[in-house]
Short mmCIF file of N, CA and C in Angstrom, two decimals:
data_model
loop_
_atom_site.label_atom_id
_atom_site.label_comp_id
_atom_site.label_asym_id
_atom_site.label_seq_id
_atom_site.Cartn_x
_atom_site.Cartn_y
_atom_site.Cartn_z
N GLY A 57 0.16 11.72 15.34
CA GLY A 57 0.86 12.01 14.11
C GLY A 57 -0.01 11.73 12.91
N ASN A 58 0.54 11.98 11.77
CA ASN A 58 -0.15 11.74 10.51
C ASN A 58 -0.18 10.25 10.21
N GLN A 59 -1.29 9.81 9.64
CA GLN A 59 -1.41 8.41 9.26
C GLN A 59 -1.89 8.34 7.82
N TYR A 60 -1.28 7.46 7.05
CA TYR A 60 -1.60 7.29 5.64
C TYR A 60 -1.98 5.83 5.39
N TRP A 61 -3.00 5.64 4.58
CA TRP A 61 -3.40 4.30 4.14
C TRP A 61 -3.45 4.30 2.62
N PHE A 62 -2.96 3.24 2.02
CA PHE A 62 -3.00 3.05 0.57
C PHE A 62 -3.74 1.75 0.31
N THR A 63 -4.86 1.86 -0.39
CA THR A 63 -5.72 0.71 -0.65
C THR A 63 -5.82 0.49 -2.15
N ALA A 64 -5.68 -0.76 -2.58
CA ALA A 64 -5.73 -1.08 -4.01
C ALA A 64 -6.65 -2.26 -4.24
N GLY A 65 -7.29 -2.23 -5.38
CA GLY A 65 -8.14 -3.33 -5.82
C GLY A 65 -8.02 -3.48 -7.32
N ALA A 66 -8.25 -4.68 -7.81
CA ALA A 66 -8.15 -4.96 -9.25
C ALA A 66 -9.53 -5.22 -9.82
N SER A 67 -9.66 -4.95 -11.12
CA SER A 67 -10.96 -5.12 -11.78
C SER A 67 -11.33 -6.58 -11.99
N ALA A 68 -10.34 -7.43 -12.18
CA ALA A 68 -10.60 -8.86 -12.41
C ALA A 68 -10.68 -9.57 -11.06
N THR A 69 -11.70 -10.39 -10.88
CA THR A 69 -11.91 -11.05 -9.59
C THR A 69 -10.80 -12.03 -9.25
N GLU A 70 -10.14 -12.62 -10.26
CA GLU A 70 -9.06 -13.57 -9.97
C GLU A 70 -7.71 -12.88 -9.78
N ALA A 71 -7.65 -11.57 -9.99
CA ALA A 71 -6.40 -10.83 -9.82
C ALA A 71 -6.20 -10.48 -8.34
N LYS A 72 -4.97 -10.58 -7.87
CA LYS A 72 -4.63 -10.26 -6.49
C LYS A 72 -3.54 -9.19 -6.49
N VAL A 73 -3.85 -8.02 -5.94
CA VAL A 73 -2.92 -6.91 -5.87
C VAL A 73 -2.33 -6.83 -4.46
N THR A 74 -1.04 -6.55 -4.36
CA THR A 74 -0.42 -6.31 -3.06
C THR A 74 0.12 -4.89 -3.02
N VAL A 75 0.10 -4.28 -1.82
CA VAL A 75 0.57 -2.91 -1.61
C VAL A 75 1.74 -2.93 -0.63
N GLU A 76 2.85 -2.29 -1.01
CA GLU A 76 4.00 -2.17 -0.13
C GLU A 76 4.46 -0.72 -0.12
N ILE A 77 5.04 -0.28 1.01
CA ILE A 77 5.52 1.09 1.16
C ILE A 77 7.03 1.05 1.37
N PHE A 78 7.75 1.94 0.66
CA PHE A 78 9.20 2.03 0.77
C PHE A 78 9.61 3.46 1.07
N ASP A 79 10.71 3.63 1.82
CA ASP A 79 11.21 4.98 2.10
C ASP A 79 12.08 5.44 0.94
N GLU A 80 12.62 6.65 1.05
CA GLU A 80 13.38 7.23 -0.05
C GLU A 80 14.69 6.49 -0.33
N ASN A 81 15.13 5.64 0.59
CA ASN A 81 16.34 4.84 0.38
C ASN A 81 16.03 3.44 -0.16
N GLY A 82 14.76 3.18 -0.41
CA GLY A 82 14.36 1.88 -0.95
C GLY A 82 14.13 0.80 0.09
N HIS A 83 14.13 1.17 1.37
CA HIS A 83 13.88 0.20 2.43
C HIS A 83 12.38 0.06 2.65
N ARG A 84 11.94 -1.16 2.81
CA ARG A 84 10.52 -1.41 3.07
C ARG A 84 10.15 -0.85 4.43
N VAL A 85 9.02 -0.15 4.50
CA VAL A 85 8.53 0.47 5.72
C VAL A 85 7.63 -0.51 6.46
N GLN A 86 7.81 -0.59 7.77
CA GLN A 86 6.93 -1.40 8.60
C GLN A 86 5.53 -0.78 8.54
N ALA A 87 4.54 -1.55 8.14
CA ALA A 87 3.19 -1.02 7.95
C ALA A 87 2.16 -1.99 8.52
N GLN A 88 0.98 -1.44 8.80
CA GLN A 88 -0.17 -2.29 9.12
C GLN A 88 -0.72 -2.75 7.78
N ASN A 89 -1.12 -4.00 7.71
CA ASN A 89 -1.62 -4.54 6.45
C ASN A 89 -3.04 -5.06 6.59
N TYR A 90 -3.78 -4.92 5.51
CA TYR A 90 -5.12 -5.48 5.41
C TYR A 90 -5.15 -6.26 4.11
N ASN A 91 -5.61 -7.50 4.17
CA ASN A 91 -5.68 -8.34 2.98
C ASN A 91 -7.06 -8.97 2.88
N SER A 92 -7.60 -8.97 1.69
CA SER A 92 -8.83 -9.72 1.41
C SER A 92 -8.66 -10.32 0.02
N GLU A 93 -9.66 -11.04 -0.44
CA GLU A 93 -9.54 -11.70 -1.74
C GLU A 93 -9.38 -10.71 -2.88
N ASP A 94 -10.06 -9.57 -2.80
CA ASP A 94 -10.03 -8.63 -3.93
C ASP A 94 -9.40 -7.28 -3.61
N ARG A 95 -8.89 -7.08 -2.39
CA ARG A 95 -8.29 -5.81 -1.99
C ARG A 95 -7.08 -6.05 -1.11
N ASP A 96 -6.20 -5.06 -1.12
CA ASP A 96 -5.04 -5.08 -0.24
C ASP A 96 -4.78 -3.65 0.19
N ALA A 97 -4.30 -3.47 1.41
CA ALA A 97 -4.01 -2.12 1.91
C ALA A 97 -2.81 -2.16 2.84
N ALA A 98 -2.12 -1.02 2.89
CA ALA A 98 -1.00 -0.84 3.81
C ALA A 98 -1.13 0.55 4.41
N GLY A 99 -0.95 0.64 5.73
CA GLY A 99 -1.05 1.93 6.41
C GLY A 99 0.14 2.14 7.31
N PHE A 100 0.56 3.41 7.46
CA PHE A 100 1.68 3.71 8.34
C PHE A 100 1.62 5.15 8.82
N SER A 101 2.34 5.41 9.89
CA SER A 101 2.52 6.75 10.44
C SER A 101 4.01 7.05 10.35
N PRO A 102 4.42 7.90 9.42
CA PRO A 102 5.86 8.13 9.23
C PRO A 102 6.50 8.78 10.45
N GLN A 103 7.68 8.31 10.79
CA GLN A 103 8.46 8.88 11.88
C GLN A 103 9.21 10.13 11.42
N ASN A 104 9.54 10.18 10.12
CA ASN A 104 10.30 11.29 9.55
C ASN A 104 9.62 11.80 8.29
N SER A 105 9.78 13.09 8.03
CA SER A 105 9.32 13.66 6.77
C SER A 105 10.22 13.15 5.65
N GLY A 106 9.68 13.03 4.48
CA GLY A 106 10.48 12.58 3.35
C GLY A 106 9.59 11.98 2.29
N GLN A 107 10.23 11.47 1.26
CA GLN A 107 9.50 10.83 0.17
C GLN A 107 9.30 9.35 0.50
N TYR A 108 8.14 8.87 0.18
CA TYR A 108 7.82 7.45 0.33
C TYR A 108 7.25 6.97 -1.00
N PHE A 109 7.48 5.72 -1.31
CA PHE A 109 7.05 5.15 -2.57
C PHE A 109 6.12 3.97 -2.32
N ILE A 110 5.09 3.89 -3.13
CA ILE A 110 4.11 2.82 -3.03
C ILE A 110 4.32 1.86 -4.19
N ALA A 111 4.46 0.58 -3.88
CA ALA A 111 4.63 -0.45 -4.91
C ALA A 111 3.37 -1.29 -4.96
N LEU A 112 2.78 -1.39 -6.13
CA LEU A 112 1.64 -2.27 -6.37
C LEU A 112 2.14 -3.43 -7.20
N THR A 113 1.84 -4.63 -6.76
CA THR A 113 2.25 -5.83 -7.47
C THR A 113 1.04 -6.68 -7.76
N LEU A 114 0.93 -7.14 -8.98
CA LEU A 114 -0.13 -8.08 -9.33
C LEU A 114 0.41 -9.46 -8.99
N ALA A 115 0.03 -9.97 -7.81
CA ALA A 115 0.58 -11.21 -7.28
C ALA A 115 0.19 -12.42 -8.12
N HIS A 116 -1.04 -12.46 -8.59
CA HIS A 116 -1.46 -13.52 -9.51
C HIS A 116 -2.69 -13.05 -10.26
N GLY A 117 -2.98 -13.77 -11.33
CA GLY A 117 -4.09 -13.39 -12.20
C GLY A 117 -3.56 -12.74 -13.46
N GLY A 118 -4.46 -12.55 -14.40
CA GLY A 118 -4.09 -11.95 -15.68
C GLY A 118 -4.09 -10.44 -15.60
N PRO A 119 -3.88 -9.79 -16.74
CA PRO A 119 -3.89 -8.33 -16.77
C PRO A 119 -5.22 -7.79 -16.22
N ALA A 120 -5.13 -6.70 -15.47
CA ALA A 120 -6.32 -6.11 -14.86
C ALA A 120 -6.09 -4.63 -14.62
N SER A 121 -7.17 -3.88 -14.64
CA SER A 121 -7.11 -2.48 -14.24
C SER A 121 -7.03 -2.44 -12.71
N VAL A 122 -6.31 -1.44 -12.20
CA VAL A 122 -6.13 -1.32 -10.76
C VAL A 122 -6.54 0.07 -10.30
N CYS A 123 -7.16 0.14 -9.13
CA CYS A 123 -7.51 1.41 -8.53
C CYS A 123 -6.74 1.54 -7.22
N LEU A 124 -6.07 2.70 -7.02
CA LEU A 124 -5.32 2.98 -5.80
C LEU A 124 -5.95 4.19 -5.13
N ILE A 125 -6.26 4.05 -3.85
CA ILE A 125 -6.84 5.14 -3.06
C ILE A 125 -5.89 5.46 -1.92
N CYS A 126 -5.62 6.75 -1.72
CA CYS A 126 -4.79 7.20 -0.61
C CYS A 126 -5.69 7.88 0.40
N SER A 127 -5.61 7.46 1.66
CA SER A 127 -6.39 8.06 2.74
C SER A 127 -5.42 8.68 3.73
N TYR A 128 -5.78 9.87 4.23
CA TYR A 128 -4.92 10.61 5.16
C TYR A 128 -5.71 10.96 6.40
N LYS A 129 -5.09 10.78 7.54
CA LYS A 129 -5.75 11.14 8.79
C LYS A 129 -4.77 11.87 9.69
#
């Protein structure tokens, strides 16, 4: 099936970004997660077609620019 990964990183080294995936009903999707000090990623293979939403949260640190990359396989 199709697999999607969403990877985010922040410009400030002390900033920590988290990535979460939600379905069209607002339920959190079970995903594979990758965490490091300066990056976070979530990947999943959807069981159903539909809209999915990506939530980026600045878990700690001050204001920072964020980059989000979507990978598809």
